[in-house]
Tab-separated table of C-alpha atoms and ligand atoms in Angstrom:
chain	number	residue	atom	x	y	z
C	166	MET	CA	34.766	56.024	-20.790
C	167	ILE	CA	35.264	54.502	-17.342
C	168	ASN	CA	33.565	56.383	-14.526
C	169	GLU	CA	34.430	56.302	-10.839
C	170	LYS	CA	31.780	53.682	-9.963
C	171	ASP	CA	33.052	51.320	-12.654
C	172	LEU	CA	36.548	51.696	-11.286
C	173	LEU	CA	35.275	50.761	-7.838
C	174	ASN	CA	33.344	47.818	-9.281
C	175	VAL	CA	36.322	46.494	-11.182
C	176	SER	CA	38.068	45.823	-7.906
C	177	VAL	CA	35.224	44.010	-6.098
C	178	THR	CA	36.313	40.618	-7.428
C	179	SER	CA	39.779	41.205	-5.973
C	180	ALA	CA	38.330	41.570	-2.443
C	181	PRO	CA	39.628	38.754	-0.205
C	182	PHE	CA	36.086	37.623	0.684
C	183	VAL	CA	35.131	37.337	-3.013
C	184	GLN	CA	38.315	35.392	-3.709
C	185	GLU	CA	37.502	33.054	-0.808
C	186	MET	CA	34.017	32.435	-2.221
C	187	MET	CA	35.512	31.755	-5.659
C	188	SER	CA	38.001	29.174	-4.421
C	189	ALA	CA	35.658	27.519	-1.890
C	190	THR	CA	32.918	26.984	-4.489
C	191	TYR	CA	35.438	25.689	-7.031
C	192	ASN	CA	36.960	23.252	-4.548
C	193	MET	CA	33.549	22.013	-3.456
C	194	TRP	CA	32.573	21.382	-7.074
C	195	ARG	CA	35.921	19.687	-7.768
C	196	LEU	CA	35.290	17.323	-4.852
C	197	GLY	CA	31.934	16.344	-6.362
C	198	TRP	CA	29.901	17.872	-3.564
C	199	ASP	CA	28.093	20.437	-5.736
C	200	GLU	CA	26.706	18.985	-8.922
C	201	ARG	CA	24.755	21.341	-11.175
C	202	ASN	CA	23.423	24.193	-8.955
C	203	GLY	CA	23.759	22.189	-5.735
C	204	GLY	CA	25.090	23.921	-2.653
C	205	ASN	CA	25.168	27.451	-1.298
C	206	ILE	CA	27.356	29.625	0.937
C	207	SER	CA	26.702	32.819	2.869
C	208	TYR	CA	29.484	34.783	4.540
C	209	LEU	CA	28.841	37.519	7.093
C	210	LEU	CA	30.889	40.651	6.332
C	211	THR	CA	31.465	43.931	8.102
C	212	GLU	CA	30.848	47.346	6.524
C	213	GLU	CA	34.570	48.059	6.991
C	214	GLU	CA	35.433	45.048	4.832
C	215	VAL	CA	32.956	45.912	2.107
C	216	ALA	CA	33.287	49.714	1.921
C	217	PRO	CA	36.747	49.826	0.255
C	218	TYR	CA	35.339	47.910	-2.712
C	219	LEU	CA	31.935	49.439	-3.350
C	220	ASP	CA	29.658	52.360	-2.539
C	221	VAL	CA	27.470	50.975	0.268
C	222	ASN	CA	24.867	53.696	-0.445
C	223	GLN	CA	24.402	52.580	-4.031
C	224	ALA	CA	21.595	50.005	-4.123
C	225	VAL	CA	21.293	47.821	-7.220
C	226	ARG	CA	17.845	46.542	-6.174
C	227	THR	CA	15.869	45.621	-3.076
C	228	ALA	CA	13.815	42.524	-2.276
C	229	ILE	CA	11.276	41.927	0.499
C	230	LEU	CA	11.946	38.892	2.705
C	231	ASP	CA	8.980	36.661	3.541
C	232	PHE	CA	10.742	35.722	6.779
C	233	PRO	CA	11.821	38.931	8.580
C	234	VAL	CA	15.241	38.770	10.284
C	235	PRO	CA	15.461	41.784	12.639
C	236	GLU	CA	18.388	40.038	14.409
C	237	LEU	CA	20.428	40.566	11.222
C	238	ALA	CA	19.451	44.234	10.683
C	239	ASN	CA	22.152	46.192	8.807
C	240	ARG	CA	24.358	43.127	8.388
C	241	TYR	CA	26.285	42.529	5.169
C	242	PHE	CA	26.691	39.134	3.478
C	243	ILE	CA	28.205	37.740	0.354
C	244	VAL	CA	26.017	34.889	-0.893
C	245	THR	CA	25.911	32.430	-3.759
C	246	GLY	CA	23.057	32.958	-6.188
C	247	SER	CA	19.969	30.814	-6.678
C	248	GLY	CA	20.403	28.357	-9.553
C	249	LYS	CA	24.084	29.211	-10.030
C	250	TYR	CA	26.586	26.432	-10.671
C	251	PHE	CA	29.548	26.285	-8.247
C	252	LYS	CA	31.645	25.154	-11.219
C	253	ASN	CA	31.141	28.591	-12.795
C	254	VAL	CA	31.607	30.961	-9.836
C	255	LYS	CA	35.371	31.315	-10.359
C	256	ASP	CA	34.957	32.436	-13.975
C	257	ASN	CA	31.859	34.557	-13.449
C	258	PRO	CA	31.677	35.855	-9.869
C	259	GLU	CA	29.615	38.938	-10.831
C	260	ASP	CA	26.840	36.687	-12.095
C	261	CYS	CA	27.034	33.904	-9.475
C	262	LEU	CA	27.648	35.869	-6.244
C	263	GLY	CA	25.933	38.816	-4.589
C	264	ILE	CA	26.836	41.230	-1.818
C	265	ILE	CA	23.676	42.073	0.117
C	266	ARG	CA	22.702	44.092	3.190
C	267	VAL	CA	19.718	43.434	5.403
C	268	ASP	CA	17.775	46.664	6.006
C	269	GLY	CA	17.382	48.303	9.402
C	270	THR	CA	14.148	46.470	10.186
C	271	GLY	CA	15.141	43.044	8.869
C	272	ASN	CA	12.231	43.026	6.410
C	273	SER	CA	14.149	43.365	3.169
C	274	ILE	CA	17.580	42.937	1.590
C	275	THR	CA	19.413	45.293	-0.713
C	276	LEU	CA	21.744	44.027	-3.419
C	277	LEU	CA	24.920	46.133	-3.560
C	278	TRP	CA	26.950	44.160	-6.058
C	279	GLY	CA	26.770	41.047	-8.250
C	280	LEU	CA	23.868	38.731	-9.185
C	281	GLU	CA	23.957	40.384	-12.575
C	282	ASN	CA	21.264	39.249	-15.017
C	283	ASP	CA	18.604	39.708	-12.352
C	284	GLY	CA	19.872	36.852	-10.153
C	285	LYS	CA	18.535	36.113	-6.683
C	286	PRO	CA	20.310	34.972	-3.503
C	287	THR	CA	20.386	31.242	-2.773
C	288	SER	CA	17.057	29.417	-2.543
C	289	GLU	CA	18.188	28.304	0.922
C	290	LEU	CA	18.359	31.883	2.249
C	291	PRO	CA	15.896	31.101	5.102
C	292	SER	CA	18.125	28.268	6.372
C	293	HIS	CA	21.210	30.457	6.011
C	294	PHE	CA	19.791	33.531	7.739
C	295	MET	CA	18.142	31.587	10.561
C	296	SER	CA	21.325	29.539	11.082
C	297	HIS	CA	23.416	32.743	11.210
C	298	ILE	CA	21.069	34.071	13.895
C	299	ALA	CA	21.379	30.833	15.903
C	300	ARG	CA	25.162	30.596	15.636
C	301	LEU	CA	25.703	34.299	16.491
C	302	LYS	CA	23.874	33.648	19.760
C	303	VAL	CA	26.445	31.016	20.766
C	304	ASP	CA	29.578	32.229	18.921
C	305	LYS	CA	30.298	35.942	18.525
C	306	ASP	CA	32.972	35.148	15.893
C	307	HIS	CA	30.594	33.109	13.733
C	308	ARG	CA	30.593	34.130	10.028
C	309	ILE	CA	29.971	31.301	7.565
C	310	ILE	CA	27.089	29.000	6.694
C	311	MET	CA	27.908	26.418	4.014
C	312	HIS	CA	25.615	23.834	2.419
C	313	ASN	CA	26.561	21.109	-0.035
C	314	HIS	CA	25.757	17.579	-1.162
C	315	ALA	CA	28.901	15.855	0.193
C	316	SER	CA	28.624	12.446	-1.444
C	317	ASN	CA	29.587	10.004	1.288
C	318	LEU	CA	27.668	11.818	4.014
C	319	LEU	CA	24.624	11.850	1.757
C	320	GLY	CA	25.115	8.149	1.016
C	321	MET	CA	25.431	7.362	4.707
C	322	THR	CA	21.955	8.775	5.356
C	323	PHE	CA	20.624	5.722	3.478
C	324	THR	CA	22.769	3.108	5.185
C	325	HIS	CA	23.149	4.369	8.768
C	326	GLU	CA	20.390	4.840	11.299
C	327	LEU	CA	19.380	8.509	11.486
C	328	ASP	CA	20.002	8.888	15.200
C	329	GLU	CA	22.180	11.896	16.059
C	330	LYS	CA	24.155	10.183	18.794
C	331	SER	CA	24.919	6.965	16.943
C	332	PHE	CA	25.638	8.846	13.688
C	333	THR	CA	28.035	11.121	15.572
C	334	LYS	CA	29.737	8.176	17.239
C	335	THR	CA	30.170	6.308	13.965
C	336	LEU	CA	31.849	9.354	12.395
C	337	TRP	CA	34.075	9.892	15.458
C	338	GLN	CA	35.142	6.238	15.170
C	339	MET	CA	36.173	6.547	11.518
C	340	CYS	CA	39.165	8.900	11.886
C	341	THR	CA	41.160	9.885	14.959
C	342	GLU	CA	40.757	13.600	14.133
C	343	CYS	CA	36.960	13.667	14.100
C	344	ILE	CA	36.178	14.056	17.797
C	345	VAL	CA	38.704	16.896	17.968
C	346	VAL	CA	37.252	18.692	14.936
C	347	PHE	CA	33.557	18.254	15.819
C	348	PRO	CA	33.191	17.386	19.521
C	349	ASP	CA	29.755	19.039	19.220
C	350	GLY	CA	28.619	16.170	16.987
C	351	ILE	CA	26.056	16.039	14.201
C	352	GLY	CA	22.481	17.302	14.194
C	353	ILE	CA	20.041	15.447	11.945
C	354	LEU	CA	16.677	16.676	10.640
C	355	PRO	CA	13.908	14.446	9.362
C	356	TRP	CA	13.567	14.528	5.571
C	357	MET	CA	11.944	17.835	4.638
C	358	VAL	CA	11.287	19.896	1.524
C	359	PRO	CA	14.316	22.190	1.007
C	360	GLY	CA	14.166	25.940	0.468
C	361	THR	CA	11.331	26.514	2.956
C	362	ASP	CA	11.144	28.701	6.063
C	363	GLU	CA	10.279	25.544	8.026
C	364	ILE	CA	13.466	23.682	7.161
C	365	GLY	CA	15.315	26.932	7.917
C	366	GLN	CA	13.784	27.089	11.367
C	367	ARG	CA	14.539	23.429	12.115
C	368	THR	CA	18.122	23.706	10.823
C	369	ALA	CA	18.714	26.771	12.981
C	370	GLU	CA	17.390	24.988	16.087
C	371	LYS	CA	19.980	22.241	15.544
C	372	MET	CA	22.695	24.831	14.889
C	373	ILE	CA	22.525	26.030	18.499
C	374	ASP	CA	24.213	22.779	19.600
C	375	HIS	CA	25.899	21.460	16.451
C	376	ARG	CA	27.922	23.182	13.710
C	377	LEU	CA	27.074	20.298	11.372
C	378	VAL	CA	23.469	19.522	10.460
C	379	ILE	CA	22.501	16.730	8.083
C	380	TRP	CA	19.524	16.850	5.776
C	381	PRO	CA	18.872	13.152	5.049
C	382	PHE	CA	19.038	12.097	1.376
C	383	HIS	CA	20.119	15.655	0.507
C	384	GLY	CA	23.302	16.999	2.089
C	385	ILE	CA	24.892	18.850	4.951
C	386	PHE	CA	24.989	22.325	6.517
C	387	GLY	CA	28.153	23.526	8.250
C	388	ALA	CA	28.854	26.655	10.307
C	389	GLY	CA	32.130	28.316	11.236
C	390	THR	CA	34.142	31.431	11.888
C	391	THR	CA	36.225	31.300	8.687
C	392	MET	CA	35.901	29.774	5.231
C	393	ASP	CA	38.808	27.392	5.892
C	394	GLU	CA	37.396	26.252	9.210
C	395	THR	CA	33.906	25.647	7.812
C	396	PHE	CA	35.230	23.905	4.720
C	397	GLY	CA	37.554	21.822	6.900
C	398	LEU	CA	34.693	20.863	9.195
C	399	ILE	CA	32.594	19.444	6.348
C	400	GLU	CA	35.711	17.960	4.735
C	401	THR	CA	36.554	16.056	7.933
C	402	ALA	CA	33.015	14.684	8.381
C	403	GLU	CA	32.896	13.764	4.692
C	404	LYS	CA	36.255	11.964	4.980
C	405	ALA	CA	34.890	9.967	7.924
C	406	ALA	CA	31.778	9.091	5.902
C	407	GLN	CA	34.036	7.959	3.068
C	408	ILE	CA	35.937	5.647	5.421
C	409	TYR	CA	32.596	4.302	6.679
C	410	THR	CA	31.577	3.579	3.091
C	411	ILE	CA	34.925	1.920	2.290
C	412	ILE	CA	35.010	-0.344	5.330
C	413	ASN	CA	31.395	-1.360	4.942
C	414	SER	CA	31.985	-2.485	1.397
C	415	HIS	CA	35.073	-4.465	2.408
C	416	GLN	CA	34.477	-8.197	2.302
C	417	GLY	CA	36.432	-8.903	5.454
C	418	GLY	CA	34.483	-6.410	7.574
C	419	VAL	CA	35.931	-4.418	10.462
C	420	LYS	CA	38.687	-6.137	12.468
C	421	GLN	CA	39.343	-3.463	15.068
C	422	VAL	CA	37.966	-0.087	16.157
C	423	ILE	CA	38.802	3.178	17.898
C	424	THR	CA	37.383	2.463	21.351
C	425	ASP	CA	35.321	4.792	23.520
C	426	GLN	CA	38.313	5.023	25.839
C	427	ASN	CA	40.530	6.050	22.894
C	428	LEU	CA	37.977	8.755	22.008
C	429	ALA	CA	37.818	9.993	25.606
C	430	ASP	CA	41.642	10.110	25.729
C	431	LEU	CA	41.698	12.133	22.493
C	432	ALA	CA	39.151	14.625	23.816
C	433	LYS	CA	41.184	15.056	26.992
C	434	ALA	CA	44.495	15.419	25.133
C	435	PHE	CA	43.052	18.074	22.791
C	436	GLY	CA	41.009	19.872	25.428
C	437	VAL	CA	37.597	19.406	23.788
C	438	THR	CA	34.337	18.398	25.443
C	439	PRO	CA	32.408	15.725	23.523
C	440	ILE	CA	28.622	16.133	23.547
C	441	GLU	CA	26.894	14.137	26.251
C	442	GLY	CA	25.438	10.702	25.682
C	443	VAL	CA	27.681	9.458	22.872
C	444	LEU	CA	30.611	7.780	24.624
C	445	SER	CA	29.921	5.016	27.113
C	446	ILE	CA	32.737	5.097	29.630
O	589	2HA	O1	20.020	24.166	-5.311
O	589	2HA	O2	21.513	22.782	-2.805
O	589	2HA	O3	19.311	22.777	-1.359
O	589	2HA	C1	20.829	24.442	-4.247
O	589	2HA	C2	20.612	23.487	-3.179
O	589	2HA	C3	19.266	23.406	-2.569
O	590	ZN	ZN1	21.045	21.287	-1.420
């Protein structure tokens, strides 16, 4: 016999935000950015969005956070699960995704749906939560933090100097669109052990000024207001890194470039302000 709660639960996977998580993770895997259990996404939701699909007073289980986040008290998120394969999210969202709420003090999270089989939220939860806090301070519409192992960006961390300004400029020079899509440039951390509160703190510090933060030899973090925008942000940087890789493996080398003046003209035409110290004009 189906009871009322089961009926409610049946419809959770049809919620637009669950569908968005299912297609984003599948597309990221398809693009080769999320091998095995690589990558994670967290998506800030409102109670109004969640309440039609589940009973927000019905806790599945609660977990204490070792990094309290009072700034996120009572906030709802849908997150990918620790150890889950992006390849499988589409076919098994109840196992791979979880809808969680931070408690009123910011000391614990409550699972409201998903992460069946005793799953846990992403191992990068500190980086996600601290980055959400940082981005909300500078963008009231901020909602998404996305991490993956975008192949060409990752590759470029071996072949390009790890200086934020020169890395940003190289990417801007690879495709005309780049300076328009990320005028705020790229933040770069030193190599660090992932999954820790420390890398979370350092990522969040970079997120104040940049929506893209690179973890050398590992991958990239992106922030945005919608799934499409955040996906598109990483996609654009990754495309630029791919062009960098292609032209650097070309025997003939580079014959001509997008000049600093071209980049300044683009910024002006599209009404964006490039970060200081990158263009020399
Ligand atoms: O395992 O990508 O950074 C998921 C990750 C860790
Ligand atoms: Zn990773």
